[in-house]
CSV table of C-alpha atoms in Angstrom, one decimal:
chain,number,residue,atom,x,y,z
A,7,UNK,CA,0.6,-28.8,-11.5
A,8,UNK,CA,-0.7,-26.9,-14.6
A,9,UNK,CA,-2.9,-23.9,-14.3
A,10,UNK,CA,-6.4,-24.4,-15.8
A,11,UNK,CA,-9.7,-22.6,-16.2
A,12,UNK,CA,-11.3,-23.6,-12.9
A,13,UNK,CA,-8.8,-21.8,-10.7
A,14,UNK,CA,-9.9,-19.2,-8.3
A,15,UNK,CA,-9.9,-15.7,-9.8
A,16,UNK,CA,-8.4,-12.8,-7.9
A,17,UNK,CA,-10.0,-10.2,-10.1
A,18,UNK,CA,-13.4,-9.1,-11.4
A,19,UNK,CA,-16.6,-7.9,-9.8
A,20,UNK,CA,-17.3,-11.1,-7.9
A,21,UNK,CA,-13.9,-11.0,-6.2
A,22,UNK,CA,-14.3,-7.3,-5.4
A,23,UNK,CA,-17.7,-7.9,-3.9
A,24,UNK,CA,-16.6,-10.9,-1.8
A,25,UNK,CA,-13.1,-12.2,-2.0
A,26,UNK,CA,-13.6,-14.9,0.7
A,27,UNK,CA,-14.8,-17.7,-1.6
A,28,UNK,CA,-11.6,-17.3,-3.6
A,29,UNK,CA,-9.4,-17.5,-0.5
A,30,UNK,CA,-11.4,-20.5,0.8
A,31,UNK,CA,-10.8,-22.3,-2.5
A,32,UNK,CA,-7.1,-21.5,-2.3
A,33,UNK,CA,-6.8,-22.8,1.3
A,34,UNK,CA,-8.6,-26.0,0.3
A,35,UNK,CA,-6.0,-26.6,-2.4
A,36,UNK,CA,-3.2,-26.2,0.1
A,37,UNK,CA,-0.9,-23.7,1.8
A,38,UNK,CA,0.3,-22.6,-1.6
A,39,UNK,CA,-2.1,-22.9,-4.6
A,40,UNK,CA,-2.6,-21.7,-8.2
A,41,UNK,CA,-4.8,-18.8,-9.0
A,42,UNK,CA,-5.6,-16.6,-12.0
A,43,UNK,CA,-4.6,-13.1,-11.0
A,44,UNK,CA,-5.6,-11.4,-14.3
A,45,UNK,CA,-7.1,-12.8,-17.6
A,46,UNK,CA,-4.6,-15.4,-18.8
A,47,UNK,CA,-2.0,-14.6,-16.0
A,48,UNK,CA,-1.4,-17.4,-13.4
A,49,UNK,CA,0.5,-17.4,-10.2
A,50,UNK,CA,1.0,-19.4,-7.0
A,51,UNK,CA,-0.6,-17.7,-4.0
A,52,UNK,CA,0.4,-18.4,-0.4
A,53,UNK,CA,-2.5,-18.3,2.1
A,54,UNK,CA,-0.8,-20.0,5.0
A,55,UNK,CA,0.8,-17.6,7.5
A,56,UNK,CA,3.7,-19.9,8.5
A,57,UNK,CA,4.5,-20.8,4.8
A,58,UNK,CA,4.4,-17.1,4.0
A,59,UNK,CA,6.9,-16.3,6.7
A,60,UNK,CA,9.2,-19.1,5.6
A,61,UNK,CA,9.2,-17.8,2.0
A,62,UNK,CA,9.7,-14.1,2.9
A,63,UNK,CA,12.6,-14.9,5.1
A,64,UNK,CA,14.4,-17.2,2.6
A,65,UNK,CA,16.1,-14.9,0.0
A,66,UNK,CA,18.6,-17.7,-0.8
A,67,UNK,CA,15.7,-19.7,-2.4
A,68,UNK,CA,13.4,-16.9,-3.5
A,69,UNK,CA,14.2,-13.9,-5.6
A,70,UNK,CA,12.3,-10.6,-6.1
A,71,UNK,CA,13.7,-10.1,-9.6
A,72,UNK,CA,10.7,-10.4,-12.0
A,73,UNK,CA,13.0,-10.9,-15.0
A,74,UNK,CA,12.9,-14.5,-13.8
A,75,UNK,CA,9.2,-14.7,-14.8
A,76,UNK,CA,9.3,-17.5,-17.3
A,77,UNK,CA,5.8,-17.0,-18.8
A,78,UNK,CA,6.5,-13.3,-19.4
A,79,UNK,CA,9.9,-14.1,-21.0
A,80,UNK,CA,8.2,-16.7,-23.2
A,81,UNK,CA,5.5,-14.2,-24.4
A,82,UNK,CA,2.7,-16.0,-22.6
A,83,UNK,CA,1.6,-13.0,-20.6
A,84,UNK,CA,-0.7,-10.6,-22.6
A,85,UNK,CA,1.4,-7.5,-23.3
A,86,UNK,CA,-1.4,-5.3,-22.2
A,87,UNK,CA,-2.0,-7.2,-19.0
A,88,UNK,CA,-2.9,-4.8,-16.2
A,89,UNK,CA,-0.7,-6.6,-13.6
A,90,UNK,CA,2.4,-5.7,-15.5
A,91,UNK,CA,2.3,-2.2,-14.1
A,92,UNK,CA,3.3,-3.6,-10.7
A,93,UNK,CA,4.9,-6.9,-11.6
A,94,UNK,CA,7.2,-6.1,-14.5
A,95,UNK,CA,10.8,-5.4,-13.5
A,96,UNK,CA,11.9,-1.9,-12.6
A,97,UNK,CA,15.4,-1.0,-11.3
A,98,UNK,CA,14.2,-0.2,-7.7
A,99,UNK,CA,14.5,-1.9,-4.3
A,100,UNK,CA,11.2,-3.8,-4.8
A,101,UNK,CA,12.7,-6.0,-7.5
A,102,UNK,CA,16.3,-6.1,-6.3
A,103,UNK,CA,18.2,-8.8,-4.4
A,104,UNK,CA,21.4,-9.0,-2.4
A,105,UNK,CA,23.9,-6.2,-2.5
A,106,UNK,CA,21.9,-4.1,-4.9
A,107,UNK,CA,18.9,-4.3,-2.7
A,108,UNK,CA,20.9,-3.3,0.3
A,109,UNK,CA,22.4,-0.3,-1.5
A,110,UNK,CA,19.0,0.9,-2.7
A,111,UNK,CA,17.1,0.2,0.5
A,112,UNK,CA,19.9,1.7,2.6
A,113,UNK,CA,19.7,5.0,0.7
A,114,UNK,CA,15.9,5.1,1.1
A,115,UNK,CA,16.0,4.2,4.8
A,116,UNK,CA,18.6,6.9,5.5
A,117,UNK,CA,16.4,9.5,3.8
A,118,UNK,CA,13.2,8.3,5.5
A,119,UNK,CA,15.0,8.6,8.9
A,120,UNK,CA,15.4,12.3,8.2
A,121,UNK,CA,11.7,12.9,8.2
A,122,UNK,CA,10.6,14.5,11.5
A,123,UNK,CA,7.6,12.4,12.7
A,124,UNK,CA,6.1,15.2,14.7
A,125,UNK,CA,6.2,17.5,11.6
A,126,UNK,CA,4.8,14.7,9.5
A,127,UNK,CA,1.8,14.4,11.8
A,128,UNK,CA,1.3,18.2,11.7
A,129,UNK,CA,1.5,18.3,7.8
A,130,UNK,CA,-1.1,15.5,7.8
A,131,UNK,CA,-3.4,17.3,10.2
A,132,UNK,CA,-3.2,20.5,8.2
A,133,UNK,CA,-4.0,18.8,4.8
A,134,UNK,CA,-6.8,16.8,6.5
A,135,UNK,CA,-8.2,19.9,8.0
A,136,UNK,CA,-8.3,21.6,4.6
A,137,UNK,CA,-10.1,18.7,3.0
A,138,UNK,CA,-12.6,18.6,5.8
A,139,UNK,CA,-13.3,22.3,5.4
A,140,UNK,CA,-14.3,21.8,1.9
A,141,UNK,CA,-16.8,19.0,2.6
A,142,UNK,CA,-18.1,20.1,6.1
A,143,UNK,CA,-20.9,22.5,4.9
A,144,UNK,CA,-22.7,19.8,2.9
A,145,UNK,CA,-23.4,17.5,5.8
A,146,UNK,CA,-22.6,14.4,3.8
A,147,UNK,CA,-19.6,13.1,1.9
A,148,UNK,CA,-18.0,10.1,0.1
A,149,UNK,CA,-14.9,9.9,2.2
A,150,UNK,CA,-13.0,7.5,-0.1
A,151,UNK,CA,-12.8,9.9,-3.0
A,152,UNK,CA,-13.0,13.1,-1.0
A,153,UNK,CA,-10.6,12.3,1.8
A,154,UNK,CA,-8.8,9.0,2.0
A,155,UNK,CA,-7.7,8.9,-1.6
A,156,UNK,CA,-6.4,12.5,-1.7
A,157,UNK,CA,-4.8,13.0,1.7
A,158,UNK,CA,-1.7,10.6,1.4
A,159,UNK,CA,-0.8,12.1,-2.0
A,160,UNK,CA,-1.0,15.6,-0.6
A,161,UNK,CA,1.3,14.6,2.3
A,162,UNK,CA,3.7,12.8,-0.1
A,163,UNK,CA,3.8,15.8,-2.4
A,164,UNK,CA,5.2,17.8,0.6
A,165,UNK,CA,7.6,15.0,1.5
A,166,UNK,CA,9.0,15.0,-2.1
A,167,UNK,CA,9.0,18.8,-2.4
A,168,UNK,CA,6.5,18.3,-5.3
A,169,UNK,CA,5.0,21.5,-6.9
A,170,UNK,CA,1.2,21.6,-6.7
A,171,UNK,CA,1.0,21.3,-10.5
A,172,UNK,CA,2.3,17.8,-10.4
A,173,UNK,CA,0.1,16.6,-7.4
A,174,UNK,CA,-3.1,16.0,-9.3
A,175,UNK,CA,-1.3,14.1,-12.1
A,176,UNK,CA,0.3,11.9,-9.5
A,177,UNK,CA,-3.0,11.1,-7.8
A,178,UNK,CA,-4.6,9.9,-11.1
A,179,UNK,CA,-1.5,7.9,-12.1
A,180,UNK,CA,-1.2,6.1,-8.7
A,181,UNK,CA,-4.8,5.0,-8.8
A,182,UNK,CA,-4.5,3.8,-12.3
A,183,UNK,CA,-1.6,1.6,-11.4
A,184,UNK,CA,-3.0,-0.1,-8.3
A,185,UNK,CA,-6.5,-0.6,-9.8
A,186,UNK,CA,-4.9,-3.0,-12.3
A,187,UNK,CA,-7.3,-2.1,-15.1
A,188,UNK,CA,-6.7,-1.8,-18.8
A,189,UNK,CA,-5.1,1.7,-18.3
A,190,UNK,CA,-2.6,0.5,-15.7
A,191,UNK,CA,0.5,0.5,-17.9
A,192,UNK,CA,-0.3,4.0,-19.3
A,193,UNK,CA,-0.8,5.2,-15.7
A,194,UNK,CA,2.6,3.7,-14.7
A,195,UNK,CA,4.3,5.6,-17.6
A,196,UNK,CA,2.5,8.8,-16.6
A,197,UNK,CA,3.6,8.4,-13.0
A,198,UNK,CA,7.2,7.8,-14.0
A,199,UNK,CA,7.0,10.9,-16.2
A,200,UNK,CA,5.8,13.1,-13.3
A,201,UNK,CA,8.7,11.8,-11.1
A,202,UNK,CA,11.2,12.4,-13.9
A,203,UNK,CA,10.0,16.1,-14.0
A,204,UNK,CA,10.4,16.3,-10.3
A,205,UNK,CA,13.9,14.9,-10.2
A,206,UNK,CA,15.0,17.3,-13.0
A,207,UNK,CA,13.6,20.2,-10.9
A,208,UNK,CA,15.3,19.0,-7.7
A,209,UNK,CA,18.7,18.8,-9.5
A,210,UNK,CA,18.5,22.5,-10.2
A,211,UNK,CA,16.6,23.6,-7.1
A,212,UNK,CA,17.2,21.1,-4.3
A,213,UNK,CA,15.5,21.4,-0.9
A,214,UNK,CA,15.1,19.7,2.4
A,215,UNK,CA,12.9,16.9,0.9
A,216,UNK,CA,13.0,13.2,0.1
A,217,UNK,CA,13.7,13.8,-3.6
A,218,UNK,CA,16.7,16.0,-3.0
A,219,UNK,CA,18.1,13.7,-0.2
A,220,UNK,CA,18.0,10.7,-2.5
A,221,UNK,CA,19.8,12.6,-5.3
A,222,UNK,CA,22.5,13.7,-2.8
A,223,UNK,CA,22.9,10.3,-1.0
A,224,UNK,CA,26.4,8.9,-0.7
A,225,UNK,CA,25.3,5.6,-2.3
A,226,UNK,CA,25.4,7.6,-5.6
A,227,UNK,CA,22.0,6.8,-7.1
A,228,UNK,CA,21.7,8.1,-10.7
A,229,UNK,CA,18.7,10.0,-12.0
A,230,UNK,CA,16.9,6.9,-13.3
A,231,UNK,CA,17.5,5.1,-10.0
A,232,UNK,CA,16.1,8.0,-8.0
A,233,UNK,CA,13.0,8.1,-10.2
A,234,UNK,CA,12.5,4.4,-9.7
A,235,UNK,CA,13.0,4.5,-5.9
A,236,UNK,CA,10.5,7.4,-5.8
A,237,UNK,CA,8.1,5.3,-8.0
A,238,UNK,CA,8.2,2.5,-5.5
A,239,UNK,CA,8.1,4.7,-2.4
A,240,UNK,CA,5.2,6.9,-3.5
A,241,UNK,CA,3.2,4.0,-5.0
A,242,UNK,CA,3.7,1.8,-1.9
A,243,UNK,CA,3.1,4.7,0.5
A,244,UNK,CA,0.0,6.4,-0.8
A,245,UNK,CA,-2.5,3.9,-2.1
A,246,UNK,CA,-2.1,1.3,0.7
A,247,UNK,CA,-2.2,4.2,3.2
A,248,UNK,CA,-5.4,5.4,1.7
A,249,UNK,CA,-6.9,1.9,1.9
A,250,UNK,CA,-5.7,1.7,5.6
A,251,UNK,CA,-7.4,5.0,6.5
A,252,UNK,CA,-10.6,4.0,4.7
A,253,UNK,CA,-10.8,0.5,6.3
A,254,UNK,CA,-9.9,1.9,9.7
A,255,UNK,CA,-12.7,4.4,9.4
A,256,UNK,CA,-15.1,1.7,8.2
A,257,UNK,CA,-14.2,-0.5,11.2
A,258,UNK,CA,-14.8,2.4,13.6
A,259,UNK,CA,-18.1,3.2,12.0
A,260,UNK,CA,-19.5,-0.3,11.6
A,261,UNK,CA,-18.0,-2.6,14.2
A,262,UNK,CA,-19.9,-2.6,17.5
A,263,UNK,CA,-16.6,-2.9,19.3
A,264,UNK,CA,-15.7,0.7,18.2
A,265,UNK,CA,-19.0,2.3,17.1
A,266,UNK,CA,-20.3,4.8,19.7
A,267,UNK,CA,-16.8,5.3,21.1
A,268,UNK,CA,-15.3,7.5,18.5
A,269,UNK,CA,-14.5,10.3,21.0
A,270,UNK,CA,-12.2,8.0,22.9
A,271,UNK,CA,-9.2,9.5,21.2
A,272,UNK,CA,-5.9,8.1,19.9
A,273,UNK,CA,-6.0,4.8,21.7
A,274,UNK,CA,-9.2,3.7,20.0
A,275,UNK,CA,-8.0,4.9,16.6
A,276,UNK,CA,-4.7,3.1,16.9
A,277,UNK,CA,-6.3,-0.1,18.0
A,278,UNK,CA,-8.7,0.0,15.0
A,279,UNK,CA,-5.8,0.6,12.6
A,280,UNK,CA,-3.8,-2.3,14.0
A,281,UNK,CA,-6.9,-4.5,13.8
A,282,UNK,CA,-7.3,-3.7,10.2
A,283,UNK,CA,-3.8,-4.9,9.4
A,284,UNK,CA,-5.0,-8.4,10.5
A,285,UNK,CA,-8.5,-8.5,9.0
A,286,UNK,CA,-8.3,-6.2,6.0
A,287,UNK,CA,-4.7,-5.8,4.9
A,288,UNK,CA,-4.4,-2.9,2.5
A,289,UNK,CA,-2.3,-4.9,0.2
A,290,UNK,CA,-4.3,-8.0,-0.4
A,291,UNK,CA,-2.0,-10.1,-2.6
A,292,UNK,CA,1.5,-8.9,-3.4
A,293,UNK,CA,5.1,-9.4,-2.3
A,294,UNK,CA,5.8,-11.3,-5.6
A,295,UNK,CA,8.8,-13.7,-5.5
A,296,UNK,CA,10.3,-16.2,-7.9
A,297,UNK,CA,12.0,-19.5,-6.9
A,298,UNK,CA,15.6,-19.5,-8.1
A,299,UNK,CA,15.3,-23.2,-8.8
A,300,UNK,CA,12.5,-25.8,-8.6
A,301,UNK,CA,11.7,-26.3,-5.0
A,302,UNK,CA,8.9,-27.1,-2.5
A,303,UNK,CA,7.2,-24.8,0.0
A,304,UNK,CA,5.4,-26.8,2.8
A,305,UNK,CA,5.5,-29.8,0.5
A,306,UNK,CA,3.9,-28.0,-2.4
A,307,UNK,CA,6.0,-27.9,-5.7
A,308,UNK,CA,7.1,-24.4,-6.6
A,309,UNK,CA,8.6,-24.4,-10.1
A,310,UNK,CA,11.4,-21.9,-10.9
A,311,UNK,CA,10.2,-18.8,-12.8
A,312,UNK,CA,6.6,-18.9,-11.6
A,313,UNK,CA,5.4,-15.8,-9.7
A,314,UNK,CA,4.5,-16.6,-6.1
A,315,UNK,CA,2.3,-14.0,-4.4
A,316,UNK,CA,1.8,-13.6,-0.6
A,317,UNK,CA,-1.9,-13.2,0.2
A,318,UNK,CA,-1.5,-10.7,3.0
A,319,UNK,CA,-5.3,-10.7,3.2
A,320,UNK,CA,-5.6,-14.5,3.6
A,321,UNK,CA,-2.6,-15.0,5.9
A,322,UNK,CA,-4.1,-12.5,8.3
A,323,UNK,CA,-7.2,-14.5,8.6
A,324,UNK,CA,-5.6,-17.9,8.4
A,325,UNK,CA,-7.8,-20.4,10.4
A,326,UNK,CA,-4.6,-22.0,11.7
A,327,UNK,CA,-3.7,-18.9,13.7
A,328,UNK,CA,-4.7,-18.5,17.3
A,329,UNK,CA,-8.1,-16.9,17.7
A,330,UNK,CA,-8.5,-13.4,18.9
A,331,UNK,CA,-5.4,-11.9,17.4
A,332,UNK,CA,-5.7,-8.1,17.1
A,333,UNK,CA,-4.2,-4.8,18.0
A,334,UNK,CA,-1.9,-6.1,20.7
A,335,UNK,CA,-0.2,-8.6,18.4
A,336,UNK,CA,1.8,-7.4,15.4
A,337,UNK,CA,2.9,-10.6,13.8
A,338,UNK,CA,0.6,-10.0,10.8
A,339,UNK,CA,2.2,-9.8,7.4
A,340,UNK,CA,0.5,-6.6,6.2
A,341,UNK,CA,4.0,-5.0,6.1
A,342,UNK,CA,5.5,-8.2,4.6
A,343,UNK,CA,8.5,-9.7,6.4
A,344,UNK,CA,12.2,-10.5,5.9
A,345,UNK,CA,14.6,-8.3,3.9
A,346,UNK,CA,11.8,-6.7,1.9
A,347,UNK,CA,9.6,-5.7,4.9
A,348,UNK,CA,8.1,-2.2,4.4
A,349,UNK,CA,10.7,0.4,5.5
A,350,UNK,CA,8.2,3.1,6.2
A,351,UNK,CA,5.8,1.6,8.7
A,352,UNK,CA,6.2,4.4,11.3
A,353,UNK,CA,5.6,7.1,8.6
A,354,UNK,CA,2.5,5.3,7.3
A,355,UNK,CA,1.2,4.9,10.8
A,356,UNK,CA,1.7,8.5,11.6
A,357,UNK,CA,-0.2,9.6,8.5
A,358,UNK,CA,-3.1,7.2,9.0
A,359,UNK,CA,-3.5,7.9,12.7
A,360,UNK,CA,-3.3,11.7,12.3
A,361,UNK,CA,-5.8,11.5,9.4
A,362,UNK,CA,-8.4,9.6,11.4
A,363,UNK,CA,-7.9,11.6,14.6
A,364,UNK,CA,-8.4,14.9,12.7
A,365,UNK,CA,-11.5,13.6,10.8
A,366,UNK,CA,-13.1,12.3,14.0
A,367,UNK,CA,-12.3,15.4,15.9
A,368,UNK,CA,-13.8,17.7,13.3
A,369,UNK,CA,-16.7,15.5,12.3
A,370,UNK,CA,-17.3,13.7,15.6
A,371,UNK,CA,-20.9,12.8,14.7
A,372,UNK,CA,-20.0,10.9,11.6
A,373,UNK,CA,-22.4,8.1,10.7
A,374,UNK,CA,-22.4,5.7,7.8
A,375,UNK,CA,-25.2,5.9,5.2
A,376,UNK,CA,-25.7,2.3,4.0
A,377,UNK,CA,-23.9,-0.9,4.2
A,378,UNK,CA,-20.1,-1.2,3.6
A,379,UNK,CA,-19.3,-1.0,-0.1
A,380,UNK,CA,-17.5,-3.7,-2.0
A,381,UNK,CA,-13.8,-3.5,-2.6
A,382,UNK,CA,-12.3,-1.8,-5.6
A,383,UNK,CA,-11.4,-4.3,-8.4
A,384,UNK,CA,-8.0,-5.8,-8.8
A,385,UNK,CA,-5.9,-8.5,-7.2
A,386,UNK,CA,-3.3,-6.4,-5.3
A,387,UNK,CA,-5.1,-4.1,-2.9
A,388,UNK,CA,-8.1,-4.4,-0.5
A,389,UNK,CA,-9.9,-1.0,-0.4
A,390,UNK,CA,-13.5,0.1,-0.1
A,391,UNK,CA,-14.9,1.4,-3.3
A,392,UNK,CA,-16.7,4.1,-1.5
A,393,UNK,CA,-17.4,5.4,2.1
A,394,UNK,CA,-20.6,7.3,2.2
A,395,UNK,CA,-21.2,9.2,5.5
A,396,UNK,CA,-23.5,11.9,6.9
A,397,UNK,CA,-22.9,14.4,9.7
A,398,UNK,CA,-24.2,17.7,11.0
A,399,UNK,CA,-23.3,20.4,8.5
A,400,UNK,CA,-20.5,22.8,9.7
A,401,UNK,CA,-19.7,26.3,8.6
A,402,UNK,CA,-16.3,26.4,6.9
A,403,UNK,CA,-13.6,28.1,8.8
A,404,UNK,CA,-10.5,29.7,7.2
A,405,UNK,CA,-8.4,26.7,6.3
A,406,UNK,CA,-4.8,26.7,7.5
A,407,UNK,CA,-2.1,26.8,4.9
A,408,UNK,CA,-0.4,23.5,4.3
A,409,UNK,CA,3.1,23.1,5.5
A,410,UNK,CA,5.7,23.0,2.8
A,411,UNK,CA,8.4,20.5,2.3
A,412,UNK,CA,10.8,22.8,4.1
A,413,UNK,CA,9.2,21.6,7.4
A,414,UNK,CA,9.6,17.9,7.0
A,415,UNK,CA,13.2,17.4,7.9
A,416,UNK,CA,14.7,16.8,11.3
A,417,UNK,CA,18.3,17.3,12.2
A,418,UNK,CA,19.7,14.1,10.8
């Protein structure tokens, strides 16, 4: 099959406003179908849950190394294409296979295991409290920009031992990358530069933080490899977590199953967050793979060298799945699956849950002002463009100081 102009488009204002028509068109074409993911950039997209699992768990047939991308090698991808910021090869675990992937992932998993989850929740609560203190007196807020976008970056700045002067630059760069707009490649370069400065700092002034642990890991990562692992870790850990927080809050505020029950505590929050992973996966279309040779996936031809994306959004709402799947079933693919399954699910869950619990505890009378907003543009993530709310104005208290990175480590 050859890509052509009538393919579903996974970008633009129409897709951001309502992605479902694009997913319906893809499903009609088959379990795997062609789509245009950016102007002039084509890929196969898997919308069938079973087919996605089969691909993700078959590393012998499918590679993550985007240097296999035939159209890119042939100069058929526009050099300024916004998707290159996340699809072009980098020497990190996201694009690695086999022993190299095991080496890089092993180092990251060892370092993530050293993060004390109780302290991580406390760091999140403190930063969330500080953000709430700033917006509480107004009685209204746009919680996407003023809370969900900012909080994960503040937490990760602590995890990395990042000086405050770098935090704002990292926020801007992360957003530019994931939005897949015309500034995405510039944003990727800015983000890498921030991380390079951080690694240089940690080589001379190490601390009990993720950056220093990676530099000191016995797998012997060099400076460039550390920068690239941090690039992947922070990018994958902040923007999707922000989207998860925002979509969880949107569900709590708008869905009759949850609305009016916001004071029920952690059980309600956790159920809403788990439901979101089925119905509004933070990563909409990602987990890019390339067939090592011409093959078939559920009887659909998959040529070698063609990017194959998993639609985490569409697989979670696959009509072939049993009805009623929700918080008590975790077979969704929001975290991907197989050897490249997200290694930081517990840390992301701790941040998202602590964020929402703190917000709903401090601003228990939150109410939405208007209908849910459309998504932000771009093929990769699924995130509300805005979250306008109102509440009774509160007088600001003295905000607690944020915990530093010296508090994140356990005894490991």
